Short mmCIF file of C-alpha atoms in Angstrom, two decimals:
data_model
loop_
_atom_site.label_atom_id
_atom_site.label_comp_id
_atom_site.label_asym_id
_atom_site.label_seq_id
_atom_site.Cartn_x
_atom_site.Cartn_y
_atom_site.Cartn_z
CA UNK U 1 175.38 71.47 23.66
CA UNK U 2 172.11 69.96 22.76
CA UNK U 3 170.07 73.02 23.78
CA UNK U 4 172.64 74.71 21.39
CA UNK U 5 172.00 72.17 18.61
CA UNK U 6 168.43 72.15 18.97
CA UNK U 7 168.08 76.82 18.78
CA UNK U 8 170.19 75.96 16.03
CA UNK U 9 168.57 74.32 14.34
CA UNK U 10 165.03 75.70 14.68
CA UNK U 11 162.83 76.38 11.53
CA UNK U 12 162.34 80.12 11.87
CA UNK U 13 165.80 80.99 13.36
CA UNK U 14 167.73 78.93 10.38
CA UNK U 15 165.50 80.89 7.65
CA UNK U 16 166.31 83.98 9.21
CA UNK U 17 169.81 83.38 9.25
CA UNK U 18 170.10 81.69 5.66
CA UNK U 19 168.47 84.61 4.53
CA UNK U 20 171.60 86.65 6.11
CA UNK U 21 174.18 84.48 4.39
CA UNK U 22 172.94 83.64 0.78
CA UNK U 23 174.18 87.28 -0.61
CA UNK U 24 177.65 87.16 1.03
CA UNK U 25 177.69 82.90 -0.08
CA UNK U 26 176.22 83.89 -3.52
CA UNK U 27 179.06 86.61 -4.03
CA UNK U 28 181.79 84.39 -2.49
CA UNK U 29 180.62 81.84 -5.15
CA UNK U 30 180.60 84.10 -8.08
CA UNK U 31 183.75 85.81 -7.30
CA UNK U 32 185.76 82.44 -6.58
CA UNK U 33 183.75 80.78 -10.26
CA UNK U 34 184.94 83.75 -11.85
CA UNK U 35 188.52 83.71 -10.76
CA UNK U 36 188.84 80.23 -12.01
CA UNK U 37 187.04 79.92 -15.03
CA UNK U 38 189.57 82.88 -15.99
CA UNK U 39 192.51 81.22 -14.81
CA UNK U 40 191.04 77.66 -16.28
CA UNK U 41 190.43 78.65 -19.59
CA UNK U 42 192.55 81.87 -20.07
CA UNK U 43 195.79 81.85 -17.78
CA UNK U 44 196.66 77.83 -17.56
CA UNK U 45 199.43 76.91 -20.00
CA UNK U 46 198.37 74.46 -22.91
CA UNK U 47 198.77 70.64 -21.94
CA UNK U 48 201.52 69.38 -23.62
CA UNK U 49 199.84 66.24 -24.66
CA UNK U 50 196.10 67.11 -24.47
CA UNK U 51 196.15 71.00 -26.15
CA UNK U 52 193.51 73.15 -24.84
CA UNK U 53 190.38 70.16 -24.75
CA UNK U 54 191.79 69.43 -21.12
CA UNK U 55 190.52 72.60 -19.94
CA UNK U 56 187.11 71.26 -19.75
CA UNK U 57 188.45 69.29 -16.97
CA UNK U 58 188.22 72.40 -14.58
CA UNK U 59 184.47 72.23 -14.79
CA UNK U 60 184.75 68.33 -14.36
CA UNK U 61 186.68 67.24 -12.02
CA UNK U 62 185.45 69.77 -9.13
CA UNK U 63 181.84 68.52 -10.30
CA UNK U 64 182.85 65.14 -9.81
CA UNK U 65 184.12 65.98 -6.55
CA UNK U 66 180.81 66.99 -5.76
CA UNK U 67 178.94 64.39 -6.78
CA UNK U 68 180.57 62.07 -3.95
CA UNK U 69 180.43 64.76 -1.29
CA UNK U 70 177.12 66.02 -1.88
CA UNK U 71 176.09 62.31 -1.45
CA UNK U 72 177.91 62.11 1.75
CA UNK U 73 176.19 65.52 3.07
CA UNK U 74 172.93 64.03 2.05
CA UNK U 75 173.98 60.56 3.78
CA UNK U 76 175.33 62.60 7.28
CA UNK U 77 171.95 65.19 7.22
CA UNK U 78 169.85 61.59 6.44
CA UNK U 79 171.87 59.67 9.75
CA UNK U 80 171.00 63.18 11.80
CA UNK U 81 167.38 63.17 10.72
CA UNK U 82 167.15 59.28 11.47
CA UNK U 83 168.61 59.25 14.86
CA UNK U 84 167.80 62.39 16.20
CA UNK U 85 164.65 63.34 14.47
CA UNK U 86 165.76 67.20 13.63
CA UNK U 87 163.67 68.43 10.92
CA UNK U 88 166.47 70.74 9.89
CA UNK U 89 168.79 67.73 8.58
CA UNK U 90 165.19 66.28 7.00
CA UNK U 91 165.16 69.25 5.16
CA UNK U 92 168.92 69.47 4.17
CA UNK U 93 168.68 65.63 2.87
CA UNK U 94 166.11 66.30 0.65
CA UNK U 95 167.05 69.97 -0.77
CA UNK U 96 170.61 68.55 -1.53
CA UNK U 97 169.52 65.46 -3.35
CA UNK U 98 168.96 67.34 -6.96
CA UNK U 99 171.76 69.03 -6.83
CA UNK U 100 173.75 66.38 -5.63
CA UNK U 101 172.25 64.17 -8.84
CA UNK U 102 172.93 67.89 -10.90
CA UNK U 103 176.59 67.91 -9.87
CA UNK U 104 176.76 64.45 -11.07
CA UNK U 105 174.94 64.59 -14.44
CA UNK U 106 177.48 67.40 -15.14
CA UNK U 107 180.76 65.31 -14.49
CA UNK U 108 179.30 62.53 -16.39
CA UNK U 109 178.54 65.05 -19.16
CA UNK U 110 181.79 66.75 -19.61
CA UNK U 111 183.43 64.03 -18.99
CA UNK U 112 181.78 62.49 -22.26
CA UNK U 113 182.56 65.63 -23.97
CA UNK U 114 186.22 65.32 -22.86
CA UNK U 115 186.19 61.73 -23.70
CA UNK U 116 185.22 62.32 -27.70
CA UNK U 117 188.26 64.74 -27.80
CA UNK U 118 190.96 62.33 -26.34
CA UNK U 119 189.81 58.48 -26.41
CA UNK U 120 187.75 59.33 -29.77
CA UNK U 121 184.68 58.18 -27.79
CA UNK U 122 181.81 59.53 -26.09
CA UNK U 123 181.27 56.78 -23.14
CA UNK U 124 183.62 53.74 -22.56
CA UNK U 125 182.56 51.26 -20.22
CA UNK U 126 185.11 52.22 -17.86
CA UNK U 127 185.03 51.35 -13.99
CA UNK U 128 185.03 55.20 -12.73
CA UNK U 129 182.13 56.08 -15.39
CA UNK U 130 180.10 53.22 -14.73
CA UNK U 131 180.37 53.42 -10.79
CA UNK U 132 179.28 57.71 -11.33
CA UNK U 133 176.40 56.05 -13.60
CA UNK U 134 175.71 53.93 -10.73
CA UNK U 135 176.10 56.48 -8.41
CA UNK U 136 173.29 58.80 -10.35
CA UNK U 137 170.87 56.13 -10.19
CA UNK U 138 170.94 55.85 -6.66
CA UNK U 139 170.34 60.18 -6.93
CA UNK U 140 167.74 59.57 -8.85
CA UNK U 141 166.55 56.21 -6.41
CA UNK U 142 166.09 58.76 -3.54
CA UNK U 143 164.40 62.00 -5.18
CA UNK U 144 161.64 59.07 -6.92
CA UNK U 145 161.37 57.71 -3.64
CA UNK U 146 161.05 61.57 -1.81
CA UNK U 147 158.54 62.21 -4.61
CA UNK U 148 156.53 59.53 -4.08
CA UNK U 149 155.88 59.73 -0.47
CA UNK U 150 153.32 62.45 -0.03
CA UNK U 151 154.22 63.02 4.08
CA UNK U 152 156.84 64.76 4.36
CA UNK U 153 157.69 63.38 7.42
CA UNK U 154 157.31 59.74 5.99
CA UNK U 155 158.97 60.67 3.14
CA UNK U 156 161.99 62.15 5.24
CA UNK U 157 162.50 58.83 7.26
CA UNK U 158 162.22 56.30 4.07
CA UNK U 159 164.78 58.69 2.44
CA UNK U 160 167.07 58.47 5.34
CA UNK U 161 167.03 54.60 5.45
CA UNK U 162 167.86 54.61 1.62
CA UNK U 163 170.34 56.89 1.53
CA UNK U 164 172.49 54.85 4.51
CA UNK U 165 171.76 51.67 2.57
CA UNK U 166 173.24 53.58 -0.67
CA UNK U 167 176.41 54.81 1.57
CA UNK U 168 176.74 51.43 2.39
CA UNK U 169 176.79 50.01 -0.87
CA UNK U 170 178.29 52.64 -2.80
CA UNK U 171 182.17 51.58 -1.96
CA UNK U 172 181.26 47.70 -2.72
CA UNK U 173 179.43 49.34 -6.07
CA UNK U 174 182.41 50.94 -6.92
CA UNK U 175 185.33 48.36 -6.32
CA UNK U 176 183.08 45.81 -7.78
CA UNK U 177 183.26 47.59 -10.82
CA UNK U 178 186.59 48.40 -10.69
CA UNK U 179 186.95 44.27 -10.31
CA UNK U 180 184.42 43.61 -13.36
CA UNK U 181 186.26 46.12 -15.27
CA UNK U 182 190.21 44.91 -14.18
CA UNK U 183 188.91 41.43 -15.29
CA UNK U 184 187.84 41.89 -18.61
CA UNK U 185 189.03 44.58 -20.49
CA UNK U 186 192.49 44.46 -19.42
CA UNK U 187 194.69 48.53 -19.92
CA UNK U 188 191.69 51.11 -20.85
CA UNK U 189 193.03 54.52 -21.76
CA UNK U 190 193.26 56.34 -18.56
CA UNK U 191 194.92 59.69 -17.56
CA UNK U 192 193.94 59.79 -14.03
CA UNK U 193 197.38 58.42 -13.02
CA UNK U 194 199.49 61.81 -14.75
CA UNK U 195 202.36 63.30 -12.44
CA UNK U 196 201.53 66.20 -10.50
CA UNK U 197 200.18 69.13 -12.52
CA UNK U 198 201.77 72.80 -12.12
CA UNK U 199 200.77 74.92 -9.90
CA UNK U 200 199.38 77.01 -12.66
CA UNK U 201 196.80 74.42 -13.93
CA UNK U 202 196.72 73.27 -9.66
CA UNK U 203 195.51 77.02 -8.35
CA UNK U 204 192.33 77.79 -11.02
CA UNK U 205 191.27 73.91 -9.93
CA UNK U 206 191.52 74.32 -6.49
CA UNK U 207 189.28 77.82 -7.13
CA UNK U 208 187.17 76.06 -8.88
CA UNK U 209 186.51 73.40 -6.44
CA UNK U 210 186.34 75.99 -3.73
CA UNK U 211 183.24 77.66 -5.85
CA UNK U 212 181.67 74.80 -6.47
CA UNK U 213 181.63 74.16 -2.69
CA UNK U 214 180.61 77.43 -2.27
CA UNK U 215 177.93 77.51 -4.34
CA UNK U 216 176.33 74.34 -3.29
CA UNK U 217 176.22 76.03 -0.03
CA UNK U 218 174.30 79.14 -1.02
CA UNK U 219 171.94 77.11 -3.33
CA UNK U 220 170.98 74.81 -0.56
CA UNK U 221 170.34 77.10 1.69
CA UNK U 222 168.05 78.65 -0.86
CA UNK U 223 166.01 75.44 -1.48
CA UNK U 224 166.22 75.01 2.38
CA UNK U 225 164.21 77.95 2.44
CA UNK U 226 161.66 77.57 0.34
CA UNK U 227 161.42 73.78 1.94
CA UNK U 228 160.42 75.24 5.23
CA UNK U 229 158.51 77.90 3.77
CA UNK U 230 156.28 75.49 2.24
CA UNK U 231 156.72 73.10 5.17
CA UNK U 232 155.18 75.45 7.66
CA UNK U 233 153.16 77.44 5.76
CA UNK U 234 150.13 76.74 8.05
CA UNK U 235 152.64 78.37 10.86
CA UNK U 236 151.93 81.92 12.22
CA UNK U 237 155.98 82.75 12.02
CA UNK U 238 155.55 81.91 8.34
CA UNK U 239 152.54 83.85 7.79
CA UNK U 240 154.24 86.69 9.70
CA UNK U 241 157.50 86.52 7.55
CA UNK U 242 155.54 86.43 3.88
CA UNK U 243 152.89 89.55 4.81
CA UNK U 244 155.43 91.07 6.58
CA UNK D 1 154.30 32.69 29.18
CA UNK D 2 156.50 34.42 26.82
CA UNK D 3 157.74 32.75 23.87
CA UNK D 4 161.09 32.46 22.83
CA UNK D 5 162.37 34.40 19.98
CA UNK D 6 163.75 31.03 18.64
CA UNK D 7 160.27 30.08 18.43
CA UNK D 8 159.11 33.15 17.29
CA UNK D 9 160.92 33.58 14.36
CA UNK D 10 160.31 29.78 13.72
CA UNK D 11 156.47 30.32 13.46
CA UNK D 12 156.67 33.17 11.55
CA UNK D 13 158.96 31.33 8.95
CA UNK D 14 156.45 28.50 9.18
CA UNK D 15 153.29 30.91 8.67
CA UNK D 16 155.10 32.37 5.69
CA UNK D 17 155.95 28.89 4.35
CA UNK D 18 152.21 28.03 4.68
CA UNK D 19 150.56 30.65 3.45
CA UNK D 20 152.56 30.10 0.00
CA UNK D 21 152.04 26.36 0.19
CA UNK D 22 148.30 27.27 -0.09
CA UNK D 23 148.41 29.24 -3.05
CA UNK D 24 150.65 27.17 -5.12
CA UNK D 25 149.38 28.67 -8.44
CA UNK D 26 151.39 31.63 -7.65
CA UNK D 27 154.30 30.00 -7.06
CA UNK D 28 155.06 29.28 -10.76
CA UNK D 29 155.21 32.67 -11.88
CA UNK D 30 158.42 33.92 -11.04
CA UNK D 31 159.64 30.78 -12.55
CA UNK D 32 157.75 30.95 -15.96
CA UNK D 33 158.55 34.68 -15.94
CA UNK D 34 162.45 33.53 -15.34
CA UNK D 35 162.73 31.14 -18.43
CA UNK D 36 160.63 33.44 -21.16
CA UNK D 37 163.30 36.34 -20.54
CA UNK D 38 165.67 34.21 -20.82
CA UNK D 39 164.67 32.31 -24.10
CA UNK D 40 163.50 36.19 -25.47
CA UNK D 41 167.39 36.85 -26.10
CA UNK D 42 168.04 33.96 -28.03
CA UNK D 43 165.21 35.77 -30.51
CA UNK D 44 166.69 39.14 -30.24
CA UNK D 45 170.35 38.45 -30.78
CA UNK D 46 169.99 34.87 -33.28
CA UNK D 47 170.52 31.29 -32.43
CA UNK D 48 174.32 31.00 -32.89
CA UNK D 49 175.56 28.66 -30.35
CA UNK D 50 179.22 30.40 -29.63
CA UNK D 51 177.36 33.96 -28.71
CA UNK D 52 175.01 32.23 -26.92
CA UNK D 53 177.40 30.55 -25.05
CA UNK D 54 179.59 33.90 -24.32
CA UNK D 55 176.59 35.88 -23.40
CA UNK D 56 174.30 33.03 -21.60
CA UNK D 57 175.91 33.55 -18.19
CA UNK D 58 174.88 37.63 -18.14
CA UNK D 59 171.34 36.59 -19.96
CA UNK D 60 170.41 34.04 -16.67
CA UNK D 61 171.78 36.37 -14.20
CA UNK D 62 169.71 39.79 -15.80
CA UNK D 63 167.04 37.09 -16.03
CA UNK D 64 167.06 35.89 -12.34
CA UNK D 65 167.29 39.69 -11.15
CA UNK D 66 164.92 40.61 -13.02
CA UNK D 67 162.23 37.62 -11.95
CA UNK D 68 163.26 38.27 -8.30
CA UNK D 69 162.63 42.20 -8.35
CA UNK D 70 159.25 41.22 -9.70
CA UNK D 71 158.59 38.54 -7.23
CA UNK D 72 159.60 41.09 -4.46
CA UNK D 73 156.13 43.32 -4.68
CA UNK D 74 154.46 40.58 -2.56
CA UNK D 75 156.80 40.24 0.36
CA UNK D 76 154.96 42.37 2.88
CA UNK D 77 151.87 43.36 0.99
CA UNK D 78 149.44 41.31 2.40
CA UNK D 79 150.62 41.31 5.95
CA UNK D 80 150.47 44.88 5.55
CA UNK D 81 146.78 44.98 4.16
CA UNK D 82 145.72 42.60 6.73
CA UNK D 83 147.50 44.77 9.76
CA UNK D 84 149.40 41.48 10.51
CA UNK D 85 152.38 43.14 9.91
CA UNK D 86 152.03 45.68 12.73
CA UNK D 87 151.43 42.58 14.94
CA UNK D 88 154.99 41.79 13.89
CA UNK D 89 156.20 45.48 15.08
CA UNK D 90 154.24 45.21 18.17
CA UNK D 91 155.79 42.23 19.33
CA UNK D 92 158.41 42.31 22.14
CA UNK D 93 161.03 40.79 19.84
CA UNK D 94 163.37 42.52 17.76
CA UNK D 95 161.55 43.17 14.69
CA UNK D 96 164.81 42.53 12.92
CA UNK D 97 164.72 39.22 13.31
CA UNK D 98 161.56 38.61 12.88
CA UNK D 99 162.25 40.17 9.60
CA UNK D 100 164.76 37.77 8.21
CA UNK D 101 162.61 35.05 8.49
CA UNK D 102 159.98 36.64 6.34
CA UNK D 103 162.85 37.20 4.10
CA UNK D 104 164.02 33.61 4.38
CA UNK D 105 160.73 32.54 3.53
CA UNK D 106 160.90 34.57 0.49
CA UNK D 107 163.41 33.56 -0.43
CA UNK D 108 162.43 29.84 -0.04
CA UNK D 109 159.53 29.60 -2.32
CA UNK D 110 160.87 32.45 -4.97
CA UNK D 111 164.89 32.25 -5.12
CA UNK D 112 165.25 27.87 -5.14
CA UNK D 113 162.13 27.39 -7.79
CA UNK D 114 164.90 29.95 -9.93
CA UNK D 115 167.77 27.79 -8.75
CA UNK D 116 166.18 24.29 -9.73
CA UNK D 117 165.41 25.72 -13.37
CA UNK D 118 168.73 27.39 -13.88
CA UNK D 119 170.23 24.00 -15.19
CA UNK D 120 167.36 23.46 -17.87
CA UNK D 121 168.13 27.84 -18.94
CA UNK D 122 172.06 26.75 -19.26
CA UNK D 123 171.54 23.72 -21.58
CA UNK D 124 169.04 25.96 -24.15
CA UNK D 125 172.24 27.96 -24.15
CA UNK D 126 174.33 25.95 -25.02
CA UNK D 127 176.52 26.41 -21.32
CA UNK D 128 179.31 23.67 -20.87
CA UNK D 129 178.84 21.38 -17.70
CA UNK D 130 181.41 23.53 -15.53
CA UNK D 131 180.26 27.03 -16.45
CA UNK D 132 176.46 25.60 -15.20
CA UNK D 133 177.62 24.19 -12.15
CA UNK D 134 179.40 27.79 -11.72
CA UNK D 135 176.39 29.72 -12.62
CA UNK D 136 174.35 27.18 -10.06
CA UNK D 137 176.62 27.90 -7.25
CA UNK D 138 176.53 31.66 -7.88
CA UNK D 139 173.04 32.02 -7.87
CA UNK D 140 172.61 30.07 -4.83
CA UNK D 141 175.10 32.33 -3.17
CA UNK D 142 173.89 35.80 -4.76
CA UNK D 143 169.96 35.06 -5.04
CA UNK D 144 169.45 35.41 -1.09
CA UNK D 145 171.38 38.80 -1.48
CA UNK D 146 168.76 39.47 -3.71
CA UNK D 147 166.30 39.16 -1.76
CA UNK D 148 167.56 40.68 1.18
CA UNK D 149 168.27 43.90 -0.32
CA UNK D 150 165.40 44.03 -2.48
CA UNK D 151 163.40 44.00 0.96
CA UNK D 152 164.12 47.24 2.10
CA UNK D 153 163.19 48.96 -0.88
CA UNK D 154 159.72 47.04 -0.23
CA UNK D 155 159.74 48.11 2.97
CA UNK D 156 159.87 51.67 1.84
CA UNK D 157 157.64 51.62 -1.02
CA UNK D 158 154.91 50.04 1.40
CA UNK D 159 151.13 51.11 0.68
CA UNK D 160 152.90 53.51 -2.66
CA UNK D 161 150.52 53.18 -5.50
CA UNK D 162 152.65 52.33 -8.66
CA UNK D 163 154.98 51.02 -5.88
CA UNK D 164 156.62 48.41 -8.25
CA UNK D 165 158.68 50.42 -10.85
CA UNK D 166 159.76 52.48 -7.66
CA UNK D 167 161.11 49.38 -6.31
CA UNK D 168 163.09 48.33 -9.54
CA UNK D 169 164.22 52.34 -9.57
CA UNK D 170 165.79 52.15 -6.17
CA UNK D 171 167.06 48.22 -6.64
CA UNK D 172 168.73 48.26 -9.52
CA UNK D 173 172.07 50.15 -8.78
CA UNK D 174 172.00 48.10 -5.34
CA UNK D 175 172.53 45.37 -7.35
CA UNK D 176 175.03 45.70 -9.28
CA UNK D 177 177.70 44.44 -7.41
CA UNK D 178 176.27 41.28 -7.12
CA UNK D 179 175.72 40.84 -10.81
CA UNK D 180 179.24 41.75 -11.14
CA UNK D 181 180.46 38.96 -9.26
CA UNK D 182 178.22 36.58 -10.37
CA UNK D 183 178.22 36.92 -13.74
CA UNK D 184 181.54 37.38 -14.07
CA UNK D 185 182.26 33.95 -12.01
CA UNK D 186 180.74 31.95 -14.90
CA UNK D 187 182.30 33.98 -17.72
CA UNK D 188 185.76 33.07 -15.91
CA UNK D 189 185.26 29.66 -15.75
CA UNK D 190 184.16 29.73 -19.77
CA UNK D 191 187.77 30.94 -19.85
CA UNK D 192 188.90 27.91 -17.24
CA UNK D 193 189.98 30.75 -15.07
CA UNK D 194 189.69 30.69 -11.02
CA UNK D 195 186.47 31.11 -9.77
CA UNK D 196 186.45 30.98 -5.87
CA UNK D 197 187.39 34.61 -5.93
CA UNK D 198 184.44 35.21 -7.05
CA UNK D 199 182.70 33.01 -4.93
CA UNK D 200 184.41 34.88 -1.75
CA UNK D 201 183.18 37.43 -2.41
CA UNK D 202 179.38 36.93 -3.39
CA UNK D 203 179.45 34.78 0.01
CA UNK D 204 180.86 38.22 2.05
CA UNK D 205 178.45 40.53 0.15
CA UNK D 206 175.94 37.78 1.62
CA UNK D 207 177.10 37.87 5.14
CA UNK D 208 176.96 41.55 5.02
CA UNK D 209 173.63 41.56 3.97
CA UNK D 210 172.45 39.14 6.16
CA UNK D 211 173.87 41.07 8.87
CA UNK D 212 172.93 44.28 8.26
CA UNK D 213 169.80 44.24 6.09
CA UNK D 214 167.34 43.20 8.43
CA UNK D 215 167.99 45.98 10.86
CA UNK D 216 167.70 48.61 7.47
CA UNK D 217 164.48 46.71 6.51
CA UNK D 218 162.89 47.03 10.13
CA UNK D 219 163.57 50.48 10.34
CA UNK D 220 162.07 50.59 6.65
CA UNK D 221 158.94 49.25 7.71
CA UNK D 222 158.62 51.60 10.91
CA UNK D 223 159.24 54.54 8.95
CA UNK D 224 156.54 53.28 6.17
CA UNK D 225 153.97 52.27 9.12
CA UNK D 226 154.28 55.88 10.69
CA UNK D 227 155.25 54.16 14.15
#
């Protein structure tokens, strides 16, 4: 299992076998993005109470899906770098960290833009936007922290400590400010608790999710790439691959 | 004859305790840096006693977060100029534990000068006598928090140049939660609201950290020493 793991998860065998993948993962992406954006914004039935301004929300709420789980891939890769020292899941932690503060920059922004069209406001101190604003911060924490560490090595381990301190802390960050919030603003004006949706407003969601996901995978594996490329460059399998 | 970790982690408390004992001009700072932030806001937002009074609790607490991630800079650096803190690696005890009294030390002779001025703070604004005795009890609770967590980012940013804006970077959404609770503790008891909710849970945020922080901050260091 371990010798498994390890040929796995060797430099030059992953970048030959991400470079296999990213065109199939690319065109999975595109082709699942496309399908929903046309079922999102063309084929979903009107919202009875929100007209068409909800649509946005099948850009938002997969990106704010993402913005959790990418934090949790980042925290898993950083608890596989820190115990078992792969340089793989080093890698993966640090590739997925812009994206994973991208994803989240994105929810936060259309759900500002969605905001001004229903609750006539473009940021309400709210307990779910605060804890993503939060939740960015500690994104941004761990690529200044990444950045400033010139060893990569050095830089991978201090980034894996920090990012299990932030998984930690991020459920006490966000029920705390679901408390502070509860406490002292009494009702805000929330439509996360709507009945079920339709399965036609359900399906181009789920699609969307699914090529979000989809996505992330193909551009990490990208970034991974160019990571180990510039990792290794002093490596003769590197030099091989580029003059090749 | 080996020593006992008991004493261990005694004489590195008492070192620690020493050391700042010696250089008692430093001690002050935090403190003065503490009470101008705090008397800044009363400029900024105008002398009227009723805001001052609604938004005193949240002006000490910023005020104390902000003097303690300041204050934080110096926890390891001079052990880890001086190589004394690889002594402290080396050492057959767990480093861990070691650790926490550093951090107790820390927060000895930075978090209780805060504590002892926080009274003084709540009369310039204008705080009734419950809300300070609130605001007292919270701090004592959610300062050592502070500290605790703010060590790991120290440990992390060890031997960074411009290491201290990286610190306040990483800190600041770690501590949230605890300005949460502890400002909003005094703001209910302006509204003669229950506070020991409030209280519970700054003292299990505390516990947490004290249980788990040290190991994070250990690990921290290793990974900033290169060991």
């Amino acid at each position: 299992m371990i010798a498994f793991f390890s040929r796995w998860a060797s430099l030059p065998a992953f970048y030959r076998r991400a470079g296999r993948w990213i065109p199939w993962l690319w065109a999975v992406a595109a082709g699942l993005l496309m399908a929903g954006t046309v079922g999102g914004l063309v084929l979903a039935p009107v919202d009875y109470q929100q007209g068409e301004a909800y649509r946005i929300l099948f850009v938002h709420v997969p990106s704010a899906w993402m913005a959790m789980f990418v934090y949790m891939f980042m925290a898993g890769a950083s608890a596989s770098a820190f115990i078992w020292h792969v340089k793989l899941a080093e890698i993966l932690a640090r590739v997925s960290a812009p994206l994973g503060a991208a994803f989240t920059a994105l929810a936060l922004a259309t759900g500002s833009l969605w905001g001004a069209r229903m609750w006539n406001t473009w940021w309400v101190w709210d307990a779910r936007l605060t804890s993503v604003l939060l939740l960015f911060f500690l994104y941004l924490g761990f690529m200044a922290l990444q950045a400033a560490i010139e060893d990569r090595r050095r830089a991978a381990r201090a980034g894996a400590v920090l990012a299990l301190v932030g998984v930690v802390n991020i459920p006490i960050i966000h029920y705390s400010v679901e408390w502070w919030n509860t406490l002292h603003q009494g009702a805000t004006v929330s439509k996360f608790d709507n009945p079920s949706m339709t399965w036609d407003m359900l399906w181009p969601l789920l699609t969307m999710a699914l090529g979000f996901m989809v996505y992330f995978a193909a551009a990490v594996l990208v970034r991974a790439r160019s990571e180990i490329l510039e990792r290794e460059r002093h490596r003769r399998w590197v030099i091989d691959e580029v003059t090749r | 004859m080996r020593t006992s970790l008991a004493t261990a982690w005694w004489a590195v408390l008492r070192r620690d305790l020493l050391l700042s004992a010696r250089r008692l001009g430093e001690l002050g700072n935090p403190v003065v840096f503490f009470a101008a932030v705090v008397s800044l806001f009363p400029l900024a937002l105008g002398a009227d006693a009723g805001l001052l009074r609604s938004v005193g609790p949240g002006i000490v607490w910023v005020g104390a977060l902000l003097a303690c991630l300041l204050s934080l800079e110096g926890l390891f650096r001079a052990d880890f100029e001086d190589g004394s803190l690889e002594q402290l690696l080396l050492s057959p005890h767990p480093a861990s534990v070691l650790v926490s009294a550093k951090i107790l030390a820390h927060w000895l002779v930075t978090g209780v000068p805060l504590l002892l001025i926080t009274p003084l703070l709540g009369v310039l604004l204008n705080l009734p006598p419950l809300a300070q005795t609130v605001l007292f009890g919270g701090l004592l609770l959610g300062t050592p928090t502070l500290s605790l967590l703010g060590s790991v980012a120290v440990a992390l940013t060890l031997g960074l140049p411009r290491g201290g804006l990286l610190i306040s970077v990483l800190l600041l959404p770690l501590f949230a939660p605890v300005l949460v609770f502890g400002a909003g503790a005094v703001g209910s008891a302006l509204l003669e609201m229950p506070v020991l909710p409030y209280f519970y849970m700054l003292g299990a945020e505390l516990a947490l950290a004290v249980t788990l922080v040290p190991l994070a901050t250990a690990a921290a260091l290793r990974a900033s020493l290169g060991s």
